[in-house]
Short mmCIF file of C-alpha atoms in Angstrom, two decimals:
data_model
loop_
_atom_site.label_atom_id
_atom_site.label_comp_id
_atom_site.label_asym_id
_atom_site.label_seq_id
_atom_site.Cartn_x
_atom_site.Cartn_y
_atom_site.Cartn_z
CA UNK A 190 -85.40 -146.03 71.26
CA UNK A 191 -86.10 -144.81 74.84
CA UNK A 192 -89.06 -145.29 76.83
CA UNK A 193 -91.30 -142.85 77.83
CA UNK A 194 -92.94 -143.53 81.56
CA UNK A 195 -96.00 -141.46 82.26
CA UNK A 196 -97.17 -141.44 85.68
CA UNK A 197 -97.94 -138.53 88.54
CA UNK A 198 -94.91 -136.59 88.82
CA UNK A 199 -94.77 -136.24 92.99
CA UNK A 200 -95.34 -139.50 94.12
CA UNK A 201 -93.68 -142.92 93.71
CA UNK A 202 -96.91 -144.50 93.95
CA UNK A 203 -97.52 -147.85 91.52
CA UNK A 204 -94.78 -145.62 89.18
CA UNK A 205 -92.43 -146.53 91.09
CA UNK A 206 -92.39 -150.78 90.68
CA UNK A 207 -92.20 -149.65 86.92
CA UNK A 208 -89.01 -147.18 87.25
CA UNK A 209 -87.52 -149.85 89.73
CA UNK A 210 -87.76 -152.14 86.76
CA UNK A 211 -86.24 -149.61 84.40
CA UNK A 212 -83.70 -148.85 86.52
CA UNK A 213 -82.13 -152.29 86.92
CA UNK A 214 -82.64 -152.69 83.55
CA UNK A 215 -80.39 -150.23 82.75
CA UNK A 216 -82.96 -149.07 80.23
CA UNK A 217 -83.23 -145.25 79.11
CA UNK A 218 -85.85 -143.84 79.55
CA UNK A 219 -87.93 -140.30 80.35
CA UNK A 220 -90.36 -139.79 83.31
CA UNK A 221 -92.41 -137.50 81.37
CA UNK A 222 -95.01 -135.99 83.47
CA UNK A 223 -91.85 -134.96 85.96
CA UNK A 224 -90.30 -133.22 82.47
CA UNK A 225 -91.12 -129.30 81.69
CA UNK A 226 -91.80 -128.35 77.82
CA UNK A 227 -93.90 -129.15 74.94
CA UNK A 228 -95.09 -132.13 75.10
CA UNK A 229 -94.21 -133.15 78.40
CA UNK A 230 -95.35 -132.42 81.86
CA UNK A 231 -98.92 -133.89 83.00
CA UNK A 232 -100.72 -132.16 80.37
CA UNK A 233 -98.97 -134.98 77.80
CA UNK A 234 -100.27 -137.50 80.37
CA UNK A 235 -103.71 -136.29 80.71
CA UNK A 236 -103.61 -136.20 76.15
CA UNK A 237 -102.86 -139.52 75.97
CA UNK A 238 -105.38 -140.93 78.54
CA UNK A 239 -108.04 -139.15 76.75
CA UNK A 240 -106.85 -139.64 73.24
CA UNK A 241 -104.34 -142.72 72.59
CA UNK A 242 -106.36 -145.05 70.60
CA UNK A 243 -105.78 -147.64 72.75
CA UNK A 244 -106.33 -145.72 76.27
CA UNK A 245 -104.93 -146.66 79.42
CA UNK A 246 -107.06 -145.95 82.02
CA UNK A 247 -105.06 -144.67 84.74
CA UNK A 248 -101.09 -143.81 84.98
CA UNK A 249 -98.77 -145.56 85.41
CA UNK A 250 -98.38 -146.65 81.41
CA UNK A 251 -95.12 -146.66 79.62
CA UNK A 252 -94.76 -145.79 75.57
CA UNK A 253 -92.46 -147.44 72.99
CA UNK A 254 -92.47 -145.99 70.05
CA UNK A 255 -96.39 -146.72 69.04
CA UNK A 256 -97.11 -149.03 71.48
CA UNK A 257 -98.57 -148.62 75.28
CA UNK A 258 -98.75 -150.32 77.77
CA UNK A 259 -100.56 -149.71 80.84
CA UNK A 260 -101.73 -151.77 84.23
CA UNK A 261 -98.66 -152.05 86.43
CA UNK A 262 -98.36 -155.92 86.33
CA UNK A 263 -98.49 -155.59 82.55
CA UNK A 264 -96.42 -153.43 82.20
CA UNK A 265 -93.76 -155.57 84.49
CA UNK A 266 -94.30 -158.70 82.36
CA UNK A 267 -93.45 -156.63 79.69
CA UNK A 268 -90.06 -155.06 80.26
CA UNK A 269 -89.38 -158.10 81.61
CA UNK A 270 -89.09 -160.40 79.22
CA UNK A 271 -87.67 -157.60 76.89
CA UNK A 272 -84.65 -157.25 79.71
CA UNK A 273 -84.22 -160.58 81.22
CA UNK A 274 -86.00 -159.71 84.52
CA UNK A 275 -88.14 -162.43 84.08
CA UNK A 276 -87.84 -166.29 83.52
CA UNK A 277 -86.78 -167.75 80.43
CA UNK A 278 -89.25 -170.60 80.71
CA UNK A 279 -93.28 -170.26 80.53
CA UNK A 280 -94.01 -171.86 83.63
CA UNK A 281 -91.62 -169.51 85.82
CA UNK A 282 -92.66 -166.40 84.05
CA UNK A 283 -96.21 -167.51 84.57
CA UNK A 284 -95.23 -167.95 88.42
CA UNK A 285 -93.48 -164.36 88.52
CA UNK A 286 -96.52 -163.08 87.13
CA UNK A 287 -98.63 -164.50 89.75
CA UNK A 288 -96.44 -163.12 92.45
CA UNK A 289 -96.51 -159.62 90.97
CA UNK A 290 -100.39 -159.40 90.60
CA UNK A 291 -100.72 -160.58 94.42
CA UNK A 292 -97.86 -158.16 95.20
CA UNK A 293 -100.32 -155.48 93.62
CA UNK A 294 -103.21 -156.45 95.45
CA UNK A 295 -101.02 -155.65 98.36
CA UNK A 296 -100.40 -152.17 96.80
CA UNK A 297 -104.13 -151.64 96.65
CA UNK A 298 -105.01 -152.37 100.18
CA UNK A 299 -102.21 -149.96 101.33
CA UNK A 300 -103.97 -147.23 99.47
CA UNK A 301 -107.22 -148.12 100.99
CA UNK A 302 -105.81 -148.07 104.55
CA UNK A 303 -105.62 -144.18 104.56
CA UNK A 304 -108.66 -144.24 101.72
CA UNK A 305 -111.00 -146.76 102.57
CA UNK A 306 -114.08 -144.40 101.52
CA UNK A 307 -113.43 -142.28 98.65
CA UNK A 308 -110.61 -142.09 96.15
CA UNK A 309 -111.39 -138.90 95.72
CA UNK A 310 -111.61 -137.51 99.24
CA UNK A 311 -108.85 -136.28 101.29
CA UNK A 312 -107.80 -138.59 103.96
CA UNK A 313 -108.29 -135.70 106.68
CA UNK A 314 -112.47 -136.39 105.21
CA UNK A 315 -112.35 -139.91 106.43
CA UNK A 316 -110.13 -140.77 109.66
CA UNK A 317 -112.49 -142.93 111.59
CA UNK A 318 -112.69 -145.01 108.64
CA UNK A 319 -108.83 -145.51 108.38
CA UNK A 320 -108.35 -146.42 111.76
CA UNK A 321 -110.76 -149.14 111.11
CA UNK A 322 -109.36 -150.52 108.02
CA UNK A 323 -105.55 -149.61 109.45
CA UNK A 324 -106.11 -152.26 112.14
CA UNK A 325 -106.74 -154.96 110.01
CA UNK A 326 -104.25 -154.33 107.57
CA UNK A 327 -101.69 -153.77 110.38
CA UNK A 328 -102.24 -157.04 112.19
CA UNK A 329 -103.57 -159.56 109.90
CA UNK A 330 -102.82 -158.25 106.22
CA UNK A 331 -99.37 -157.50 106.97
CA UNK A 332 -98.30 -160.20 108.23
CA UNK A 333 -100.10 -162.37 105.62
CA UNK A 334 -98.93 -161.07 102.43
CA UNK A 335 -95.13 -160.86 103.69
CA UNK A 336 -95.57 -164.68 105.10
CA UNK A 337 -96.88 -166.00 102.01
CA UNK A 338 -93.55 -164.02 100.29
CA UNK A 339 -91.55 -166.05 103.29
CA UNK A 340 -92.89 -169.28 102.14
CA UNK A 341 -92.13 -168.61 98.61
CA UNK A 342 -88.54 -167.84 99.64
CA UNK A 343 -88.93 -171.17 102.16
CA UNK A 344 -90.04 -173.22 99.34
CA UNK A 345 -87.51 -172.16 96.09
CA UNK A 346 -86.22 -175.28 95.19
CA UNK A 347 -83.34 -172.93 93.50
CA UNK A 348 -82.87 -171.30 97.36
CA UNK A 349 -84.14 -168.74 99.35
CA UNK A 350 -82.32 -165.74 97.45
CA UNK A 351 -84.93 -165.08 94.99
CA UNK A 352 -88.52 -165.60 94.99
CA UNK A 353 -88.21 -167.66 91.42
CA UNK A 354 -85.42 -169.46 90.26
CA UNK A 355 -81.86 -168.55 91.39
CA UNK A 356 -81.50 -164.69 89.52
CA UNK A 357 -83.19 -161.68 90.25
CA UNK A 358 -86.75 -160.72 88.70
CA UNK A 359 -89.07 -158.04 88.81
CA UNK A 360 -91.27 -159.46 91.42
CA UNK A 361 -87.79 -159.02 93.37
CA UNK A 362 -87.83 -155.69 93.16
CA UNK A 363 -91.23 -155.45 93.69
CA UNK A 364 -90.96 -156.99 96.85
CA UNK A 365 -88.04 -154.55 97.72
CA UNK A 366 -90.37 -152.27 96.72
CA UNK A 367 -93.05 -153.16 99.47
CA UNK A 368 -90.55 -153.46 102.22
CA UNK A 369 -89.30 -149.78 101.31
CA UNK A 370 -93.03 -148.69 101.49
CA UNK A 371 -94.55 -151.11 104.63
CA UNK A 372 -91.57 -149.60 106.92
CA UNK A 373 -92.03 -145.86 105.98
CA UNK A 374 -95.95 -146.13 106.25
CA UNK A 375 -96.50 -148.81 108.95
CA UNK A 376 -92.92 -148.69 110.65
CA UNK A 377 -93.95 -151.09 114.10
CA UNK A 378 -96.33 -152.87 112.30
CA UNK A 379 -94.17 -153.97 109.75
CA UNK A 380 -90.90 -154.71 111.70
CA UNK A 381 -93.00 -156.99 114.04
CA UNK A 382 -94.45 -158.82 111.05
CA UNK A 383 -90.94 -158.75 109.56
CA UNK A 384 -89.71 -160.75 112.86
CA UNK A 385 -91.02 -163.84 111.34
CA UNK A 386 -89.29 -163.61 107.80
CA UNK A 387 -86.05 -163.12 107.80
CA UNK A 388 -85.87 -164.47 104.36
CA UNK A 389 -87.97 -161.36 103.19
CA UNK A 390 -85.51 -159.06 105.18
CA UNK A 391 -82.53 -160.74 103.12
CA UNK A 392 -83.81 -160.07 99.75
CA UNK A 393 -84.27 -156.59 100.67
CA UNK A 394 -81.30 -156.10 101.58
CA UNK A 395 -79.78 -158.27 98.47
CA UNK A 396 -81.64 -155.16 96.43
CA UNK A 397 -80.51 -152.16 97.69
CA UNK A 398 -76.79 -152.16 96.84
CA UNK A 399 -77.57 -153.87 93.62
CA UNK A 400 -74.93 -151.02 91.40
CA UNK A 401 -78.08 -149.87 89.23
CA UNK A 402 -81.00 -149.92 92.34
CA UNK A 403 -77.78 -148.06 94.69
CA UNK A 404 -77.45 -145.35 92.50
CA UNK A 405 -81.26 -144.98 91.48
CA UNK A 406 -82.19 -144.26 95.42
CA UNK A 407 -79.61 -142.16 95.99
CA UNK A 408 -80.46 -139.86 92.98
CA UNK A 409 -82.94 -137.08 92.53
CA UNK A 410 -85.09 -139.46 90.50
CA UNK A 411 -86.42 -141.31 93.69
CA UNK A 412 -88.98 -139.26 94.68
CA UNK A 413 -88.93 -139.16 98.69
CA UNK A 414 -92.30 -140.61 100.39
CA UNK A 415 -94.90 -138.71 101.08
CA UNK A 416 -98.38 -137.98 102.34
CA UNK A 417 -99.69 -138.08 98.70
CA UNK A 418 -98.42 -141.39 97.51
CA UNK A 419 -100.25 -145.08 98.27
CA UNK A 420 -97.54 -145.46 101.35
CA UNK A 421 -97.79 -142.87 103.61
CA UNK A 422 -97.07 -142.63 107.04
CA UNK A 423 -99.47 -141.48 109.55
CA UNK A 424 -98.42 -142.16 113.48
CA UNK A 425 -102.22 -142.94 114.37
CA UNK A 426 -102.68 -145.83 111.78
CA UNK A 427 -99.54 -147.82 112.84
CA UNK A 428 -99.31 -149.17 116.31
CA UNK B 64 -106.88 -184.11 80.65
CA UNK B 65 -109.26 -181.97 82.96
CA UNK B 66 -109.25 -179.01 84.65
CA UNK B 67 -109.54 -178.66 88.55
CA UNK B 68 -110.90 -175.47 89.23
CA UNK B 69 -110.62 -174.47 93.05
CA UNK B 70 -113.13 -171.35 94.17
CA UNK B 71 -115.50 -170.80 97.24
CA UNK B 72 -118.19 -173.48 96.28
CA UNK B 73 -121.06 -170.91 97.17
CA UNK B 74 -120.47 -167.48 95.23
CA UNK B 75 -119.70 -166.41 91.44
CA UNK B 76 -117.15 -163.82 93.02
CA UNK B 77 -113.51 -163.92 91.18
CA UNK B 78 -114.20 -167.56 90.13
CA UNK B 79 -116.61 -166.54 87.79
CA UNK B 80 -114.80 -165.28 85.31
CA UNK B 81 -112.54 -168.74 85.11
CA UNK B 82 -115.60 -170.48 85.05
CA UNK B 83 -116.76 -168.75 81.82
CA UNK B 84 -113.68 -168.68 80.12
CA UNK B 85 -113.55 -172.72 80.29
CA UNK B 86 -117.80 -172.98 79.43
CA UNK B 87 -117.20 -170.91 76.47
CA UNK B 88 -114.06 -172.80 75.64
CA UNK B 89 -115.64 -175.87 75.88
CA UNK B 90 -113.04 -177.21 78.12
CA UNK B 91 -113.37 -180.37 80.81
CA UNK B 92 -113.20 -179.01 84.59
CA UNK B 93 -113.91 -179.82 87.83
CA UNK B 94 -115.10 -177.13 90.30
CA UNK B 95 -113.99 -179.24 93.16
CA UNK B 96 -114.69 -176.88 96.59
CA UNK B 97 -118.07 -177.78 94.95
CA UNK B 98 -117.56 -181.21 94.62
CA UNK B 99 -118.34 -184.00 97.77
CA UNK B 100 -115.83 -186.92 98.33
CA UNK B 101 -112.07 -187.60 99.05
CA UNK B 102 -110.05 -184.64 97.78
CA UNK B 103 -112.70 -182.67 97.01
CA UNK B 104 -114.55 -180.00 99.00
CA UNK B 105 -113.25 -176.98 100.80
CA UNK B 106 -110.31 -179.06 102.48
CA UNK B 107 -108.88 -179.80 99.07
CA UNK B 108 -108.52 -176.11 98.31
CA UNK B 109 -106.82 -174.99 102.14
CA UNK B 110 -104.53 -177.88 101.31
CA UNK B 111 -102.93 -176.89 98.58
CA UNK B 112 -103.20 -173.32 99.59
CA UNK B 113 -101.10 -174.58 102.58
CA UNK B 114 -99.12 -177.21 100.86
CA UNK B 115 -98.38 -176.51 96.99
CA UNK B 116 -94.75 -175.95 96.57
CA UNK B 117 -95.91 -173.01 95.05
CA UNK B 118 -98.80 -171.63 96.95
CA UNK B 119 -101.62 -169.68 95.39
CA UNK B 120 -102.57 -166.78 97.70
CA UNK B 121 -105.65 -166.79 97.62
CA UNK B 122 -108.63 -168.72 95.37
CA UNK B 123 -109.67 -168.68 92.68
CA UNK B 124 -106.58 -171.15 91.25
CA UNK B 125 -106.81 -173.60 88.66
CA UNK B 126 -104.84 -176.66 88.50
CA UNK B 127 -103.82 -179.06 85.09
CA UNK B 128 -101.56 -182.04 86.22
CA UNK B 129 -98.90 -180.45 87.98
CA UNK B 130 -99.41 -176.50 87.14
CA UNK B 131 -101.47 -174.60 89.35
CA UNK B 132 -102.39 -171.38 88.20
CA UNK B 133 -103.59 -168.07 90.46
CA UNK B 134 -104.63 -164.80 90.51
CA UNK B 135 -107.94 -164.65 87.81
CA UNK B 136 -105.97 -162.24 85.38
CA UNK B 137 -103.42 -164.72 85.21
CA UNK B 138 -105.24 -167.25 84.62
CA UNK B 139 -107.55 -166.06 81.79
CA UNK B 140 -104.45 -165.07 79.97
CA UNK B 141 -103.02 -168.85 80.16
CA UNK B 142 -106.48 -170.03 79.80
CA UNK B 143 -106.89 -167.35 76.38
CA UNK B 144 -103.66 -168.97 74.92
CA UNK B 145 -104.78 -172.13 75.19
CA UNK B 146 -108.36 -172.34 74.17
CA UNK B 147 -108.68 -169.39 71.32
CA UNK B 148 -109.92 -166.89 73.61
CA UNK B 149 -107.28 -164.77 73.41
CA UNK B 150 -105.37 -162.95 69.94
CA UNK B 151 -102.86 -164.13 68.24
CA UNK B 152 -100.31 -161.37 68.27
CA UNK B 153 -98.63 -159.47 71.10
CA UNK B 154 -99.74 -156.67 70.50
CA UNK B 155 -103.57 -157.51 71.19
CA UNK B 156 -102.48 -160.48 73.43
CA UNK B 157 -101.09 -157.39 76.08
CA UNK B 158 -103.87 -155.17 75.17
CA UNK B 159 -106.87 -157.90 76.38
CA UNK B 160 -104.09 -158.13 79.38
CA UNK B 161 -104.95 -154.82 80.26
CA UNK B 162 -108.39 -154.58 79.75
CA UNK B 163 -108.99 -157.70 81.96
CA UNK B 164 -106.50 -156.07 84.95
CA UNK B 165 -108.84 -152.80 84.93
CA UNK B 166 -111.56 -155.19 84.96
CA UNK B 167 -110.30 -157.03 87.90
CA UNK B 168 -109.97 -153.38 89.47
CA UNK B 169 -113.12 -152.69 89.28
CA UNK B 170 -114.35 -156.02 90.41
CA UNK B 171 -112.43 -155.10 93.67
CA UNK B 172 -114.06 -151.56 93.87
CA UNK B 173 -117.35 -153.52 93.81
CA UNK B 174 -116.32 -156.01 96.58
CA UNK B 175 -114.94 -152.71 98.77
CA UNK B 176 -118.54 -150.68 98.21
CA UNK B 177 -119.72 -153.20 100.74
CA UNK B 178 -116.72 -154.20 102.84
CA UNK B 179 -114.75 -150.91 102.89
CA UNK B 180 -112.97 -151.41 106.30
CA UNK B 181 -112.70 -154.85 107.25
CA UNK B 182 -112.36 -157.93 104.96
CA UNK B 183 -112.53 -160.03 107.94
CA UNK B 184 -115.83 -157.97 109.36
CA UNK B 185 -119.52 -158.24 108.09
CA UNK B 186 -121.43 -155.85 105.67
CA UNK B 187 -123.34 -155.37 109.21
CA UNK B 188 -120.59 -154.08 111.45
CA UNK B 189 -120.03 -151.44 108.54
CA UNK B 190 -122.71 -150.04 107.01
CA UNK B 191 -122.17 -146.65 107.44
CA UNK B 192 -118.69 -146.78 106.20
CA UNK B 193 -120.22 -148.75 103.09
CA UNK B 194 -122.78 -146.14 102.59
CA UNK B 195 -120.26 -143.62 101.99
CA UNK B 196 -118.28 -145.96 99.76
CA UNK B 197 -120.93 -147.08 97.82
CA UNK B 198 -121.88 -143.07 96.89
CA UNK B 199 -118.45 -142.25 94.96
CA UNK B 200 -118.18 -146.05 93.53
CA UNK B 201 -122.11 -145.59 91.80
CA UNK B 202 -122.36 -142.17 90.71
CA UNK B 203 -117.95 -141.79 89.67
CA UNK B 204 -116.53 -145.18 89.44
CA UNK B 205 -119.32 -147.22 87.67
CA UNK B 206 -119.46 -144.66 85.26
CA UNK B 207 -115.94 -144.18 84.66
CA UNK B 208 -114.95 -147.82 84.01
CA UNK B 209 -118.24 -148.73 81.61
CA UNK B 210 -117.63 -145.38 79.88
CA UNK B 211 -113.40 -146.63 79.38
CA UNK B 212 -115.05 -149.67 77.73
CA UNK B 213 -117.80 -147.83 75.80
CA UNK B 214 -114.39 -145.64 74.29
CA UNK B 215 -112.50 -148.83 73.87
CA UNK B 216 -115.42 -150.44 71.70
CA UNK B 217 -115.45 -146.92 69.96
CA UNK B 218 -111.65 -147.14 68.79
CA UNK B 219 -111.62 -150.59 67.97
CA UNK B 220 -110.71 -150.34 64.09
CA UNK B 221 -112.20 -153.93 63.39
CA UNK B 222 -115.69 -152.51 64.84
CA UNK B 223 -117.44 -152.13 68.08
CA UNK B 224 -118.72 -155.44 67.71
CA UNK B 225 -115.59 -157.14 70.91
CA UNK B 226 -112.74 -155.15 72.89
CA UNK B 227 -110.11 -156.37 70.92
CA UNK B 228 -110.39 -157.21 67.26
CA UNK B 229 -113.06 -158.99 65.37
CA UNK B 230 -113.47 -161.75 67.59
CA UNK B 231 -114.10 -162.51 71.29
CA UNK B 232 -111.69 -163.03 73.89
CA UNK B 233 -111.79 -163.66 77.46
CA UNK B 234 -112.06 -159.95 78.27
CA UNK B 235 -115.17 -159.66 76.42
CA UNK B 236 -116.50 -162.16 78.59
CA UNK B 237 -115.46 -160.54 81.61
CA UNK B 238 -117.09 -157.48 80.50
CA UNK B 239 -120.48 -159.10 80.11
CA UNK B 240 -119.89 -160.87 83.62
CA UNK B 241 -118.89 -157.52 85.18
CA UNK B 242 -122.83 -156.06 83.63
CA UNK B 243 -124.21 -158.94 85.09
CA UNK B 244 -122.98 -158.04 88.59
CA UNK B 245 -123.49 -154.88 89.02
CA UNK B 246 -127.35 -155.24 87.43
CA UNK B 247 -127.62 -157.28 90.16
CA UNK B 248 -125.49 -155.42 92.97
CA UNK B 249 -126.14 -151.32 91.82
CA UNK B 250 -129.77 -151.50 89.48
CA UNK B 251 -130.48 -148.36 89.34
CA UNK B 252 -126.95 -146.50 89.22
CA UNK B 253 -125.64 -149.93 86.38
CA UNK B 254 -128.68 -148.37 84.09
CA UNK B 255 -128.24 -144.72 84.13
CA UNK B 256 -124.35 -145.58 83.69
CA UNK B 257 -125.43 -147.51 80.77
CA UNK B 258 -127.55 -145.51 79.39
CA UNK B 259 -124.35 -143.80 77.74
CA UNK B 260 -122.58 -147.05 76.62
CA UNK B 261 -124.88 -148.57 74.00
CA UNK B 262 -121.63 -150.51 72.68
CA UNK B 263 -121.35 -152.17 76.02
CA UNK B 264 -125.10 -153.29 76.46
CA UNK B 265 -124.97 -154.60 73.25
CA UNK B 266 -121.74 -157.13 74.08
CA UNK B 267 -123.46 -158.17 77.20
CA UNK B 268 -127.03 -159.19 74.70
CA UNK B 269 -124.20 -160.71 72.11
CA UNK B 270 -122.67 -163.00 74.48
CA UNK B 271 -125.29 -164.20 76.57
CA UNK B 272 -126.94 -166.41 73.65
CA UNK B 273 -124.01 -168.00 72.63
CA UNK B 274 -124.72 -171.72 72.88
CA UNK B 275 -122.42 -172.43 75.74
CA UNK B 276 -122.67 -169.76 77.84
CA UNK B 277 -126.13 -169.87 77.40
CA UNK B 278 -126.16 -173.64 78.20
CA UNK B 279 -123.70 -172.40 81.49
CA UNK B 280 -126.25 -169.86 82.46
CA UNK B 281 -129.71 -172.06 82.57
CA UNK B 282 -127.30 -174.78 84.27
CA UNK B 283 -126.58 -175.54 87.77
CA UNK B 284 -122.99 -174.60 87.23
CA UNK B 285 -123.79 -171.03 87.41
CA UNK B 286 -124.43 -170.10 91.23
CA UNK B 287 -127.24 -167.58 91.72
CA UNK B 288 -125.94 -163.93 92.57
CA UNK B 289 -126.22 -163.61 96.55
CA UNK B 290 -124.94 -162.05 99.55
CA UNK B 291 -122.16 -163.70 100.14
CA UNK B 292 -120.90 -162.61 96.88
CA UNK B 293 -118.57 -159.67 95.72
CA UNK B 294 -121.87 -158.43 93.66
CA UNK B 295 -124.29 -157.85 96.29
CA UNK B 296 -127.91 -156.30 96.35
CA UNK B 297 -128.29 -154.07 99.41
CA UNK B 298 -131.05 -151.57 98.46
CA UNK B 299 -129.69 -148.81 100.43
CA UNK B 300 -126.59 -148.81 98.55
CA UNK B 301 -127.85 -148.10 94.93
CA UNK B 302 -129.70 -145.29 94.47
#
């Protein structure tokens, strides 16, 4: 049985950690809202959020036969104990988990540096307000969140490859994930911060060429960034 | 053997909801930023921010012998397992998961209505940038997530009585912390929200008198609502 991913079809956004996941997992799977036809397309998306009895309350959320899943971290603990991209043991997977949710948080305060006022405003409606939370994010955030990754590296008693144990999990590509998205949105911000973890800069690179990942990015199902997903790149926030 | 919970020692904020997950579990803790004396205080909780081999990122974290345990949806989900306040199947078990992560969302939308550019700045130095934040999060987002929860109790085939089956879990909890903050933070906008989710005002009445929460509440455990706090009463921001 395939999965069925529902999240906004033009944007990688917090989709994209889930289809990431897939990916390397090997796992089939349909990005419905990006699909044309009965059933499909964001009008299936919108039906379920209004009438699954269980109701996620915002994409991204993944279906399994009856079940759904939503929240992006929950959805990663998920498929990853169902495809061995997480740890086999409780206190590692409980570790993985932690890393994911702070990795999320990370997610979150990206959005907020082009929408720090209103989710529902265009960023073009509140500028001023960007610049001010851009400058924090840009020299303090930044760099914290990707040292704190460094350290975790640092600190692997299994080695620096991974950020648990010595095999890749889905906080990996998460992490991947956040590099890819830092550098398009915040591209001098991010390679100074970068300077000082070089450890972070390997795993990245470990990702990419990974067979699975390698042939994911260079298909038509990586969406390119843009100025509608959570990273976007706009010259006057980075500096 | 005990607990060691590790929060700021002078808000509810995120800490909260650990802190009523082990009162209504009945379980031994310390709350030790609050605590006075050798490995206690705030320097106990920067050191092993600084020094665990695997660093929390940020409070609140929980420690039991040698785990240590961060980000608050984590650990309500170990905590759940452990003490009953979880379900026993997957199913619900990833359901509650969910629930408590849009919960957690939320609880950051409330923290950003007063500090929507700067973490590092005071409400002062942005009050006109909170002004504007505060209008979408009262009259769109306040009603948006209690009216999720009001559907949730709705669907819930064993009654509208708890989130997630017949019985409460750690989620329900964090609902009825979640009404108690933004009472306190948002009067005005909290009651006309509520006004359309009976199902949720009556979960906050049905686990406030439960003997141990209601023991937690009149204690001095339970740290007034203030300022400092992620719920926070600034009258020109409700309306």
């Amino acid at each position: 049985m395939s999965y069925e991913l529902y999240y906004w079809p033009t944007i990688q956004g917090r989709g994209e950690f889930v289809r990431l996941a897939l990916e390397e997992a090997g796992a089939a799977y349909a990005d419905v809202a990006r699909e044309k036809g009965e059933g499909k397309g964001l009008p299936a998306l919108m039906a379920l959020m209004k009438d699954a009895a269980r109701p996620p309350f915002a994409p991204p959320f993944l279906k399994h036969g009856e079940q759904i899943v939503g929240q992006t971290s929950a959805i990663l603990a998920w498929l990853g104990d169902r495809h061995g991209l997480a740890p086999d043991n409780d206190t590692d997977r409980l570790w993985v988990e932690q890393i994911q949710l702070t990795l999320a948080d990370l997610v979150t305060e990206a959005h907020d540096s082009h929408h720090p006022v209103g989710l529902s405003l265009y960023y073009k409606d509140q500028k001023p307000e960007a610049a001010r939370r851009s400058e924090e994010f840009r020299d303090k955030r930044i760099p914290k969140f990707l040292g704190w990754c460094e350290t975790i590296l640092d600190r692997n008693p299994k080695g620096p490859a991974w950020l648990v144990g010595d095999r890749l999990t889905y906080a990996d590509l998460s992490l991947f994930q956040v590099v890819e998205g830092l550098r398009y949105a915040f591209p001098k911000a991010t390679e100074r911060a970068l300077k000082a973890c070089p450890k972070v800069v390997a795993l990245h690179e470990a990702v990419a060429p990974r067979p699975r990942i390698a042939a994911y990015l260079a298909s038509d199902r990586r969406i390119p960034f843009n100025e509608d997903g959570i990273f976007r790149r706009y010259a006057e926030l980075d500096g």
